[in-house]
JSON list of C-alpha atoms in Angstrom, two decimals:
[
{"chain": "A", "resi": 973, "resn": "MET", "atom": "CA", "xyz": [-0.18, 0.10, -0.02]},
{"chain": "A", "resi": 974, "resn": "GLY", "atom": "CA", "xyz": [2.97, 2.54, 0.90]},
{"chain": "A", "resi": 975, "resn": "SER", "atom": "CA", "xyz": [3.55, 2.44, -2.60]},
{"chain": "A", "resi": 976, "resn": "GLU", "atom": "CA", "xyz": [0.58, 4.53, -3.86]},
{"chain": "A", "resi": 977, "resn": "GLY", "atom": "CA", "xyz": [1.11, 7.87, -2.62]},
{"chain": "A", "resi": 978, "resn": "PRO", "atom": "CA", "xyz": [-0.68, 9.53, 0.02]},
{"chain": "A", "resi": 979, "resn": "SER", "atom": "CA", "xyz": [-3.42, 8.14, 1.27]},
{"chain": "A", "resi": 980, "resn": "GLY", "atom": "CA", "xyz": [-6.90, 9.70, 1.23]},
{"chain": "A", "resi": 981, "resn": "VAL", "atom": "CA", "xyz": [-8.37, 13.13, 2.84]},
{"chain": "A", "resi": 982, "resn": "THR", "atom": "CA", "xyz": [-11.67, 13.08, 3.94]},
{"chain": "A", "resi": 983, "resn": "VAL", "atom": "CA", "xyz": [-12.66, 17.06, 4.28]},
{"chain": "A", "resi": 984, "resn": "HIS", "atom": "CA", "xyz": [-15.35, 18.59, 6.18]},
{"chain": "A", "resi": 985, "resn": "VAL", "atom": "CA", "xyz": [-16.16, 22.26, 5.66]},
{"chain": "A", "resi": 986, "resn": "THR", "atom": "CA", "xyz": [-17.66, 25.01, 7.35]},
{"chain": "A", "resi": 987, "resn": "GLY", "atom": "CA", "xyz": [-18.47, 28.81, 6.55]},
{"chain": "A", "resi": 988, "resn": "PHE", "atom": "CA", "xyz": [-20.81, 31.39, 8.66]},
{"chain": "A", "resi": 989, "resn": "LYS", "atom": "CA", "xyz": [-23.86, 32.93, 8.06]},
{"chain": "A", "resi": 990, "resn": "LYS", "atom": "CA", "xyz": [-24.38, 36.82, 8.51]},
{"chain": "A", "resi": 991, "resn": "PHE", "atom": "CA", "xyz": [-23.05, 39.01, 11.25]},
{"chain": "A", "resi": 992, "resn": "HIS", "atom": "CA", "xyz": [-22.99, 42.61, 12.68]},
{"chain": "A", "resi": 993, "resn": "GLY", "atom": "CA", "xyz": [-21.67, 44.77, 9.99]},
{"chain": "A", "resi": 994, "resn": "VAL", "atom": "CA", "xyz": [-21.69, 42.05, 7.39]},
{"chain": "A", "resi": 995, "resn": "ALA", "atom": "CA", "xyz": [-24.63, 41.29, 5.59]},
{"chain": "A", "resi": 996, "resn": "GLU", "atom": "CA", "xyz": [-23.42, 38.78, 2.79]},
{"chain": "A", "resi": 997, "resn": "ASN", "atom": "CA", "xyz": [-21.03, 36.34, 4.10]},
{"chain": "A", "resi": 998, "resn": "PRO", "atom": "CA", "xyz": [-19.93, 34.89, 1.38]},
{"chain": "A", "resi": 999, "resn": "THR", "atom": "CA", "xyz": [-17.97, 32.08, 2.83]},
{"chain": "A", "resi": 1000, "resn": "GLU", "atom": "CA", "xyz": [-22.17, 31.20, 3.62]},
{"chain": "A", "resi": 1001, "resn": "LYS", "atom": "CA", "xyz": [-22.69, 31.31, -0.09]},
{"chain": "A", "resi": 1002, "resn": "ILE", "atom": "CA", "xyz": [-19.47, 29.18, -1.13]},
{"chain": "A", "resi": 1003, "resn": "VAL", "atom": "CA", "xyz": [-19.69, 26.47, 2.06]},
{"chain": "A", "resi": 1004, "resn": "ARG", "atom": "CA", "xyz": [-23.85, 26.55, 1.04]},
{"chain": "A", "resi": 1005, "resn": "ASN", "atom": "CA", "xyz": [-22.37, 25.71, -3.26]},
{"chain": "A", "resi": 1006, "resn": "LEU", "atom": "CA", "xyz": [-19.69, 24.01, -2.66]},
{"chain": "A", "resi": 1007, "resn": "GLU", "atom": "CA", "xyz": [-20.77, 19.91, -3.24]},
{"chain": "A", "resi": 1008, "resn": "SER", "atom": "CA", "xyz": [-22.49, 21.01, -6.50]},
{"chain": "A", "resi": 1009, "resn": "PHE", "atom": "CA", "xyz": [-19.53, 22.62, -7.52]},
{"chain": "A", "resi": 1010, "resn": "MET", "atom": "CA", "xyz": [-17.51, 20.11, -7.19]},
{"chain": "A", "resi": 1011, "resn": "GLU", "atom": "CA", "xyz": [-20.31, 18.21, -8.23]},
{"chain": "A", "resi": 1012, "resn": "LYS", "atom": "CA", "xyz": [-19.53, 19.70, -12.14]},
{"chain": "A", "resi": 1013, "resn": "ARG", "atom": "CA", "xyz": [-15.71, 20.46, -11.54]},
{"chain": "A", "resi": 1014, "resn": "GLY", "atom": "CA", "xyz": [-14.66, 16.82, -10.18]},
{"chain": "A", "resi": 1015, "resn": "LEU", "atom": "CA", "xyz": [-13.02, 16.55, -6.87]},
{"chain": "A", "resi": 1016, "resn": "PRO", "atom": "CA", "xyz": [-9.55, 15.66, -6.29]},
{"chain": "A", "resi": 1017, "resn": "LYS", "atom": "CA", "xyz": [-8.47, 12.76, -6.45]},
{"chain": "A", "resi": 1018, "resn": "GLY", "atom": "CA", "xyz": [-8.00, 11.22, -3.59]},
{"chain": "A", "resi": 1019, "resn": "LEU", "atom": "CA", "xyz": [-10.29, 13.46, -1.50]},
{"chain": "A", "resi": 1020, "resn": "THR", "atom": "CA", "xyz": [-14.05, 13.07, 0.30]},
{"chain": "A", "resi": 1021, "resn": "LEU", "atom": "CA", "xyz": [-15.79, 16.05, 0.90]},
{"chain": "A", "resi": 1022, "resn": "GLY", "atom": "CA", "xyz": [-17.13, 14.36, 4.46]},
{"chain": "A", "resi": 1023, "resn": "SER", "atom": "CA", "xyz": [-19.80, 17.03, 4.69]},
{"chain": "A", "resi": 1024, "resn": "CYS", "atom": "CA", "xyz": [-20.29, 20.88, 4.12]},
{"chain": "A", "resi": 1025, "resn": "THR", "atom": "CA", "xyz": [-22.26, 22.83, 6.89]},
{"chain": "A", "resi": 1026, "resn": "VAL", "atom": "CA", "xyz": [-22.89, 26.76, 7.29]},
{"chain": "A", "resi": 1027, "resn": "LEU", "atom": "CA", "xyz": [-22.57, 27.76, 11.39]},
{"chain": "A", "resi": 1028, "resn": "GLU", "atom": "CA", "xyz": [-24.22, 30.41, 12.78]},
{"chain": "A", "resi": 1029, "resn": "THR", "atom": "CA", "xyz": [-21.74, 33.10, 14.17]},
{"chain": "A", "resi": 1030, "resn": "ALA", "atom": "CA", "xyz": [-21.95, 32.65, 17.71]},
{"chain": "A", "resi": 1031, "resn": "GLY", "atom": "CA", "xyz": [-19.31, 31.19, 20.26]},
{"chain": "A", "resi": 1032, "resn": "GLN", "atom": "CA", "xyz": [-20.27, 29.63, 23.25]},
{"chain": "A", "resi": 1033, "resn": "GLY", "atom": "CA", "xyz": [-23.60, 29.26, 21.88]},
{"chain": "A", "resi": 1034, "resn": "GLY", "atom": "CA", "xyz": [-22.86, 28.56, 18.88]},
{"chain": "A", "resi": 1035, "resn": "LEU", "atom": "CA", "xyz": [-20.99, 24.93, 19.66]},
{"chain": "A", "resi": 1036, "resn": "GLY", "atom": "CA", "xyz": [-23.45, 22.47, 19.47]},
{"chain": "A", "resi": 1037, "resn": "PRO", "atom": "CA", "xyz": [-23.47, 22.20, 15.63]},
{"chain": "A", "resi": 1038, "resn": "LEU", "atom": "CA", "xyz": [-19.65, 22.71, 15.40]},
{"chain": "A", "resi": 1039, "resn": "TYR", "atom": "CA", "xyz": [-19.61, 19.78, 17.40]},
{"chain": "A", "resi": 1040, "resn": "GLU", "atom": "CA", "xyz": [-21.45, 17.59, 15.41]},
{"chain": "A", "resi": 1041, "resn": "VAL", "atom": "CA", "xyz": [-19.27, 18.75, 12.32]},
{"chain": "A", "resi": 1042, "resn": "PHE", "atom": "CA", "xyz": [-16.17, 17.79, 14.99]},
{"chain": "A", "resi": 1043, "resn": "GLU", "atom": "CA", "xyz": [-17.72, 13.98, 15.70]},
{"chain": "A", "resi": 1044, "resn": "SER", "atom": "CA", "xyz": [-18.95, 13.18, 12.44]},
{"chain": "A", "resi": 1045, "resn": "ALA", "atom": "CA", "xyz": [-15.01, 14.04, 11.17]},
{"chain": "A", "resi": 1046, "resn": "ILE", "atom": "CA", "xyz": [-14.45, 11.52, 13.94]},
{"chain": "A", "resi": 1047, "resn": "VAL", "atom": "CA", "xyz": [-16.53, 8.61, 12.97]},
{"chain": "A", "resi": 1048, "resn": "ASP", "atom": "CA", "xyz": [-14.72, 9.17, 9.38]},
{"chain": "A", "resi": 1049, "resn": "LYS", "atom": "CA", "xyz": [-11.46, 7.94, 10.56]},
{"chain": "A", "resi": 1050, "resn": "GLU", "atom": "CA", "xyz": [-12.82, 5.40, 13.11]},
{"chain": "A", "resi": 1051, "resn": "TYR", "atom": "CA", "xyz": [-15.23, 3.92, 11.11]},
{"chain": "A", "resi": 1052, "resn": "GLY", "atom": "CA", "xyz": [-13.03, 5.36, 7.93]},
{"chain": "A", "resi": 1053, "resn": "LEU", "atom": "CA", "xyz": [-14.24, 6.27, 4.70]},
{"chain": "A", "resi": 1054, "resn": "ASN", "atom": "CA", "xyz": [-10.74, 5.79, 3.61]},
{"chain": "A", "resi": 1055, "resn": "ASP", "atom": "CA", "xyz": [-8.47, 2.83, 5.69]},
{"chain": "A", "resi": 1056, "resn": "GLN", "atom": "CA", "xyz": [-5.11, 4.79, 6.61]},
{"chain": "A", "resi": 1057, "resn": "GLY", "atom": "CA", "xyz": [-6.60, 8.88, 5.31]},
{"chain": "A", "resi": 1058, "resn": "GLN", "atom": "CA", "xyz": [-5.95, 12.03, 6.92]},
{"chain": "A", "resi": 1059, "resn": "VAL", "atom": "CA", "xyz": [-9.32, 14.08, 8.13]},
{"chain": "A", "resi": 1060, "resn": "ILE", "atom": "CA", "xyz": [-8.85, 17.71, 7.82]},
{"chain": "A", "resi": 1061, "resn": "LEU", "atom": "CA", "xyz": [-11.74, 20.09, 9.58]},
{"chain": "A", "resi": 1062, "resn": "LEU", "atom": "CA", "xyz": [-11.37, 23.11, 7.04]},
{"chain": "A", "resi": 1063, "resn": "HIS", "atom": "CA", "xyz": [-13.40, 26.81, 8.31]},
{"chain": "A", "resi": 1064, "resn": "PHE", "atom": "CA", "xyz": [-13.71, 29.40, 6.32]},
{"chain": "A", "resi": 1065, "resn": "GLY", "atom": "CA", "xyz": [-14.32, 32.80, 7.53]},
{"chain": "A", "resi": 1066, "resn": "VAL", "atom": "CA", "xyz": [-15.01, 36.49, 5.78]},
{"chain": "A", "resi": 1067, "resn": "ASN", "atom": "CA", "xyz": [-12.83, 39.43, 7.17]},
{"chain": "A", "resi": 1068, "resn": "SER", "atom": "CA", "xyz": [-14.23, 42.92, 5.00]},
{"chain": "A", "resi": 1069, "resn": "GLY", "atom": "CA", "xyz": [-11.18, 44.44, 5.29]},
{"chain": "A", "resi": 1070, "resn": "THR", "atom": "CA", "xyz": [-8.45, 42.56, 3.88]},
{"chain": "A", "resi": 1071, "resn": "THR", "atom": "CA", "xyz": [-8.12, 42.62, -0.15]},
{"chain": "A", "resi": 1072, "resn": "ARG", "atom": "CA", "xyz": [-6.43, 39.19, -0.31]},
{"chain": "A", "resi": 1073, "resn": "PHE", "atom": "CA", "xyz": [-7.03, 35.34, 1.51]},
{"chain": "A", "resi": 1074, "resn": "ALA", "atom": "CA", "xyz": [-5.18, 34.24, 4.35]},
{"chain": "A", "resi": 1075, "resn": "LEU", "atom": "CA", "xyz": [-4.59, 30.49, 5.51]},
{"chain": "A", "resi": 1076, "resn": "GLU", "atom": "CA", "xyz": [-4.67, 31.02, 9.58]},
{"chain": "A", "resi": 1077, "resn": "ASN", "atom": "CA", "xyz": [-1.27, 30.09, 11.48]},
{"chain": "A", "resi": 1078, "resn": "GLN", "atom": "CA", "xyz": [-2.92, 29.57, 14.66]},
{"chain": "A", "resi": 1079, "resn": "ALA", "atom": "CA", "xyz": [-5.39, 30.40, 17.38]},
{"chain": "A", "resi": 1080, "resn": "ILE", "atom": "CA", "xyz": [-5.39, 32.58, 20.34]},
{"chain": "A", "resi": 1081, "resn": "ASN", "atom": "CA", "xyz": [-7.18, 31.15, 23.84]},
{"chain": "A", "resi": 1082, "resn": "GLU", "atom": "CA", "xyz": [-8.61, 34.59, 23.82]},
{"chain": "A", "resi": 1083, "resn": "ALA", "atom": "CA", "xyz": [-12.61, 35.88, 23.12]},
{"chain": "A", "resi": 1084, "resn": "THR", "atom": "CA", "xyz": [-12.46, 39.65, 23.11]},
{"chain": "A", "resi": 1085, "resn": "PHE", "atom": "CA", "xyz": [-15.55, 39.98, 20.75]},
{"chain": "A", "resi": 1086, "resn": "ARG", "atom": "CA", "xyz": [-15.50, 43.77, 19.71]},
{"chain": "A", "resi": 1087, "resn": "CYS", "atom": "CA", "xyz": [-19.48, 42.95, 19.29]},
{"chain": "A", "resi": 1088, "resn": "PRO", "atom": "CA", "xyz": [-21.88, 40.95, 20.10]},
{"chain": "A", "resi": 1089, "resn": "ASP", "atom": "CA", "xyz": [-22.07, 37.51, 18.47]},
{"chain": "A", "resi": 1090, "resn": "GLU", "atom": "CA", "xyz": [-25.32, 36.32, 16.98]},
{"chain": "A", "resi": 1091, "resn": "LEU", "atom": "CA", "xyz": [-26.69, 35.05, 19.48]},
{"chain": "A", "resi": 1092, "resn": "GLY", "atom": "CA", "xyz": [-25.85, 38.27, 21.89]},
{"chain": "A", "resi": 1093, "resn": "TRP", "atom": "CA", "xyz": [-22.69, 36.97, 23.58]},
{"chain": "A", "resi": 1094, "resn": "LYS", "atom": "CA", "xyz": [-20.04, 40.04, 24.07]},
{"chain": "A", "resi": 1095, "resn": "PRO", "atom": "CA", "xyz": [-17.32, 37.93, 26.40]},
{"chain": "A", "resi": 1096, "resn": "GLN", "atom": "CA", "xyz": [-14.25, 40.52, 26.67]},
{"chain": "A", "resi": 1097, "resn": "ARG", "atom": "CA", "xyz": [-10.34, 38.65, 27.11]},
{"chain": "A", "resi": 1098, "resn": "ALA", "atom": "CA", "xyz": [-11.99, 35.55, 28.47]},
{"chain": "A", "resi": 1099, "resn": "PRO", "atom": "CA", "xyz": [-10.47, 32.15, 28.07]},
{"chain": "A", "resi": 1100, "resn": "ILE", "atom": "CA", "xyz": [-12.17, 30.38, 25.47]},
{"chain": "A", "resi": 1101, "resn": "VAL", "atom": "CA", "xyz": [-11.29, 27.01, 26.97]},
{"chain": "A", "resi": 1102, "resn": "SER", "atom": "CA", "xyz": [-10.09, 27.56, 30.99]},
{"chain": "A", "resi": 1103, "resn": "SER", "atom": "CA", "xyz": [-8.51, 24.72, 31.01]},
{"chain": "A", "resi": 1104, "resn": "ASP", "atom": "CA", "xyz": [-5.85, 25.34, 28.71]},
{"chain": "A", "resi": 1105, "resn": "GLY", "atom": "CA", "xyz": [-4.46, 28.28, 31.02]},
{"chain": "A", "resi": 1106, "resn": "SER", "atom": "CA", "xyz": [-3.71, 31.60, 30.15]},
{"chain": "A", "resi": 1107, "resn": "ILE", "atom": "CA", "xyz": [-5.39, 33.39, 27.14]},
{"chain": "A", "resi": 1108, "resn": "SER", "atom": "CA", "xyz": [-2.05, 34.48, 25.95]},
{"chain": "A", "resi": 1109, "resn": "ASN", "atom": "CA", "xyz": [-2.18, 30.40, 25.25]},
{"chain": "A", "resi": 1110, "resn": "LEU", "atom": "CA", "xyz": [-1.60, 29.53, 21.27]},
{"chain": "A", "resi": 1111, "resn": "ARG", "atom": "CA", "xyz": [-2.82, 26.41, 18.76]},
{"chain": "A", "resi": 1112, "resn": "LYS", "atom": "CA", "xyz": [-1.36, 26.03, 15.62]},
{"chain": "A", "resi": 1113, "resn": "THR", "atom": "CA", "xyz": [-2.25, 23.91, 13.09]},
{"chain": "A", "resi": 1114, "resn": "THR", "atom": "CA", "xyz": [-0.12, 20.39, 11.80]},
{"chain": "A", "resi": 1115, "resn": "VAL", "atom": "CA", "xyz": [-1.14, 22.00, 8.07]},
{"chain": "A", "resi": 1116, "resn": "PRO", "atom": "CA", "xyz": [1.49, 22.62, 6.51]},
{"chain": "A", "resi": 1117, "resn": "VAL", "atom": "CA", "xyz": [0.63, 26.28, 5.40]},
{"chain": "A", "resi": 1118, "resn": "ASN", "atom": "CA", "xyz": [3.25, 27.66, 3.93]},
{"chain": "A", "resi": 1119, "resn": "GLU", "atom": "CA", "xyz": [3.99, 24.58, 1.29]},
{"chain": "A", "resi": 1120, "resn": "VAL", "atom": "CA", "xyz": [-0.30, 24.77, 1.25]},
{"chain": "A", "resi": 1121, "resn": "ASN", "atom": "CA", "xyz": [0.27, 28.82, 0.25]},
{"chain": "A", "resi": 1122, "resn": "LYS", "atom": "CA", "xyz": [3.07, 28.15, -2.55]},
{"chain": "A", "resi": 1123, "resn": "SER", "atom": "CA", "xyz": [1.59, 26.31, -3.97]},
{"chain": "A", "resi": 1124, "resn": "LEU", "atom": "CA", "xyz": [-2.17, 28.03, -4.15]},
{"chain": "A", "resi": 1125, "resn": "GLN", "atom": "CA", "xyz": [-0.02, 31.52, -5.22]},
{"chain": "A", "resi": 1126, "resn": "GLN", "atom": "CA", "xyz": [1.62, 29.76, -7.69]},
{"chain": "A", "resi": 1127, "resn": "MET", "atom": "CA", "xyz": [-2.01, 29.02, -9.26]},
{"chain": "A", "resi": 1128, "resn": "GLY", "atom": "CA", "xyz": [-2.11, 32.94, -9.33]},
{"chain": "A", "resi": 1129, "resn": "PHE", "atom": "CA", "xyz": [-4.11, 33.29, -6.03]},
{"chain": "A", "resi": 1130, "resn": "ASP", "atom": "CA", "xyz": [-3.57, 36.22, -3.77]},
{"chain": "A", "resi": 1131, "resn": "VAL", "atom": "CA", "xyz": [-3.06, 34.37, -0.70]},
{"chain": "A", "resi": 1132, "resn": "ALA", "atom": "CA", "xyz": [-0.73, 34.92, 2.45]},
{"chain": "A", "resi": 1133, "resn": "PRO", "atom": "CA", "xyz": [-0.32, 32.82, 5.63]},
{"chain": "A", "resi": 1134, "resn": "SER", "atom": "CA", "xyz": [-1.36, 34.60, 8.90]},
{"chain": "A", "resi": 1135, "resn": "ASP", "atom": "CA", "xyz": [-0.71, 34.45, 12.47]},
{"chain": "A", "resi": 1136, "resn": "ASP", "atom": "CA", "xyz": [-3.68, 36.40, 13.99]},
{"chain": "A", "resi": 1137, "resn": "ALA", "atom": "CA", "xyz": [-7.23, 35.21, 13.30]},
{"chain": "A", "resi": 1138, "resn": "GLY", "atom": "CA", "xyz": [-8.30, 37.75, 15.36]},
{"chain": "A", "resi": 1139, "resn": "ARG", "atom": "CA", "xyz": [-10.35, 37.46, 18.68]},
{"chain": "A", "resi": 1140, "resn": "PHE", "atom": "CA", "xyz": [-14.06, 37.77, 17.34]},
{"chain": "A", "resi": 1141, "resn": "VAL", "atom": "CA", "xyz": [-15.54, 34.18, 16.72]},
{"chain": "A", "resi": 1142, "resn": "CYS", "atom": "CA", "xyz": [-12.93, 33.19, 14.24]},
{"chain": "A", "resi": 1143, "resn": "ASN", "atom": "CA", "xyz": [-10.29, 32.71, 16.14]},
{"chain": "A", "resi": 1144, "resn": "TYR", "atom": "CA", "xyz": [-13.02, 31.06, 19.27]},
{"chain": "A", "resi": 1145, "resn": "VAL", "atom": "CA", "xyz": [-14.25, 27.95, 16.59]},
{"chain": "A", "resi": 1146, "resn": "TYR", "atom": "CA", "xyz": [-10.43, 28.03, 14.91]},
{"chain": "A", "resi": 1147, "resn": "TYR", "atom": "CA", "xyz": [-9.02, 27.46, 18.94]},
{"chain": "A", "resi": 1148, "resn": "GLN", "atom": "CA", "xyz": [-11.66, 24.51, 19.26]},
{"chain": "A", "resi": 1149, "resn": "SER", "atom": "CA", "xyz": [-11.12, 23.19, 16.43]},
{"chain": "A", "resi": 1150, "resn": "LEU", "atom": "CA", "xyz": [-7.26, 23.33, 16.92]},
{"chain": "A", "resi": 1151, "resn": "ARG", "atom": "CA", "xyz": [-7.51, 21.58, 20.21]},
{"chain": "A", "resi": 1152, "resn": "PHE", "atom": "CA", "xyz": [-10.02, 19.12, 19.06]},
{"chain": "A", "resi": 1153, "resn": "ALA", "atom": "CA", "xyz": [-7.55, 17.77, 16.19]},
{"chain": "A", "resi": 1154, "resn": "GLU", "atom": "CA", "xyz": [-4.74, 17.81, 18.51]},
{"chain": "A", "resi": 1155, "resn": "GLN", "atom": "CA", "xyz": [-6.72, 15.12, 20.89]},
{"chain": "A", "resi": 1156, "resn": "HIS", "atom": "CA", "xyz": [-8.25, 12.93, 18.20]},
{"chain": "A", "resi": 1157, "resn": "GLY", "atom": "CA", "xyz": [-5.39, 12.84, 15.85]},
{"chain": "A", "resi": 1158, "resn": "ILE", "atom": "CA", "xyz": [-7.17, 15.07, 12.63]},
{"chain": "A", "resi": 1159, "resn": "LYS", "atom": "CA", "xyz": [-6.01, 18.14, 11.27]},
{"chain": "A", "resi": 1160, "resn": "SER", "atom": "CA", "xyz": [-7.52, 21.26, 10.93]},
{"chain": "A", "resi": 1161, "resn": "LEU", "atom": "CA", "xyz": [-7.02, 24.93, 8.90]},
{"chain": "A", "resi": 1162, "resn": "PHE", "atom": "CA", "xyz": [-9.11, 27.95, 9.05]},
{"chain": "A", "resi": 1163, "resn": "VAL", "atom": "CA", "xyz": [-8.69, 30.28, 5.58]},
{"chain": "A", "resi": 1164, "resn": "HIS", "atom": "CA", "xyz": [-9.69, 34.20, 6.14]},
{"chain": "A", "resi": 1165, "resn": "PHE", "atom": "CA", "xyz": [-12.05, 35.19, 3.24]},
{"chain": "A", "resi": 1166, "resn": "PRO", "atom": "CA", "xyz": [-12.30, 38.89, 1.83]},
{"chain": "A", "resi": 1167, "resn": "LEU", "atom": "CA", "xyz": [-15.65, 40.44, 0.25]},
{"chain": "A", "resi": 1168, "resn": "PHE", "atom": "CA", "xyz": [-17.40, 39.29, -3.05]},
{"chain": "A", "resi": 1169, "resn": "THR", "atom": "CA", "xyz": [-16.91, 42.92, -3.82]},
{"chain": "A", "resi": 1170, "resn": "THR", "atom": "CA", "xyz": [-13.35, 42.80, -3.29]},
{"chain": "A", "resi": 1171, "resn": "ILE", "atom": "CA", "xyz": [-12.51, 39.23, -4.95]},
{"chain": "A", "resi": 1172, "resn": "SER", "atom": "CA", "xyz": [-15.52, 37.98, -7.66]},
{"chain": "A", "resi": 1173, "resn": "GLU", "atom": "CA", "xyz": [-17.93, 34.73, -5.74]},
{"chain": "A", "resi": 1174, "resn": "GLU", "atom": "CA", "xyz": [-15.70, 32.83, -9.20]},
{"chain": "A", "resi": 1175, "resn": "VAL", "atom": "CA", "xyz": [-12.73, 33.27, -8.26]},
{"chain": "A", "resi": 1176, "resn": "GLN", "atom": "CA", "xyz": [-13.48, 32.82, -4.54]},
{"chain": "A", "resi": 1177, "resn": "MET", "atom": "CA", "xyz": [-14.84, 29.09, -5.88]},
{"chain": "A", "resi": 1178, "resn": "ASN", "atom": "CA", "xyz": [-11.92, 28.41, -8.27]},
{"chain": "A", "resi": 1179, "resn": "PHE", "atom": "CA", "xyz": [-9.54, 29.15, -4.76]},
{"chain": "A", "resi": 1180, "resn": "VAL", "atom": "CA", "xyz": [-11.48, 26.49, -2.94]},
{"chain": "A", "resi": 1181, "resn": "ALA", "atom": "CA", "xyz": [-11.25, 24.09, -5.35]},
{"chain": "A", "resi": 1182, "resn": "SER", "atom": "CA", "xyz": [-7.73, 24.55, -6.20]},
{"chain": "A", "resi": 1183, "resn": "LEU", "atom": "CA", "xyz": [-7.51, 24.60, -2.23]},
{"chain": "A", "resi": 1184, "resn": "LEU", "atom": "CA", "xyz": [-8.91, 20.85, -1.75]},
{"chain": "A", "resi": 1185, "resn": "LYS", "atom": "CA", "xyz": [-6.80, 20.06, -4.55]},
{"chain": "A", "resi": 1186, "resn": "VAL", "atom": "CA", "xyz": [-3.16, 21.17, -2.70]},
{"chain": "A", "resi": 1187, "resn": "LEU", "atom": "CA", "xyz": [-5.01, 19.27, 0.62]},
{"chain": "A", "resi": 1188, "resn": "ALA", "atom": "CA", "xyz": [-5.05, 16.40, -1.21]},
{"chain": "A", "resi": 1189, "resn": "SER", "atom": "CA", "xyz": [-2.43, 16.41, -3.14]},
{"chain": "A", "resi": 1190, "resn": "GLN", "atom": "CA", "xyz": [-0.11, 16.83, 0.55]},
{"chain": "A", "resi": 1191, "resn": "ASN", "atom": "CA", "xyz": [1.75, 13.81, 1.99]},
{"chain": "A", "resi": 1192, "resn": "TYR", "atom": "CA", "xyz": [0.36, 13.54, 5.78]},
{"chain": "A", "resi": 1193, "resn": "ALA", "atom": "CA", "xyz": [2.44, 10.53, 6.52]},
{"chain": "A", "resi": 1194, "resn": "GLN", "atom": "CA", "xyz": [3.08, 10.97, 10.33]}
]
């Protein structure tokens, strides 16, 4: 088996609904349309799209649906859509102030929401996971961000690595996901997207398809 190259990759994708200040979240539309888009385009060899879920833009109050995604990822790993495959939790969020895509290297154990989330929660300097200790505690992705970034740049996309996922819901979800991924031997990556008025929907859909192709081509042998 080892000579057949990288084993399969199963990806579980999430996006977010609208929130304060962002009337249309591009990641909601991207994730809702992703399965049909990839069906037409053809999934990369070795890649399974495990699930596509649009989350409420909420921290603590939105954990239920997030953990359902986590649990389905674990079922895939334990009962095997692909025997020795890698499972990746892939989260998409919008950064309305950016002009490029950003691959987030890490999340910080701090929730400081500049405005209430969609369920009315507005924590300030609160730990996301109190048992992890200080709000300065970082969790880093084990996805090779620089390699993925370089491949996407070579495909013509305006993308860069980032060390700051903010302190709002995107960072909150990413921290929870990185923690879960570490505990269960899977991987997690968060990607920030600009608005459709900055980079068109067509280009953003092509970016996601290319990202999936790059993730499928990585050799995740431990």
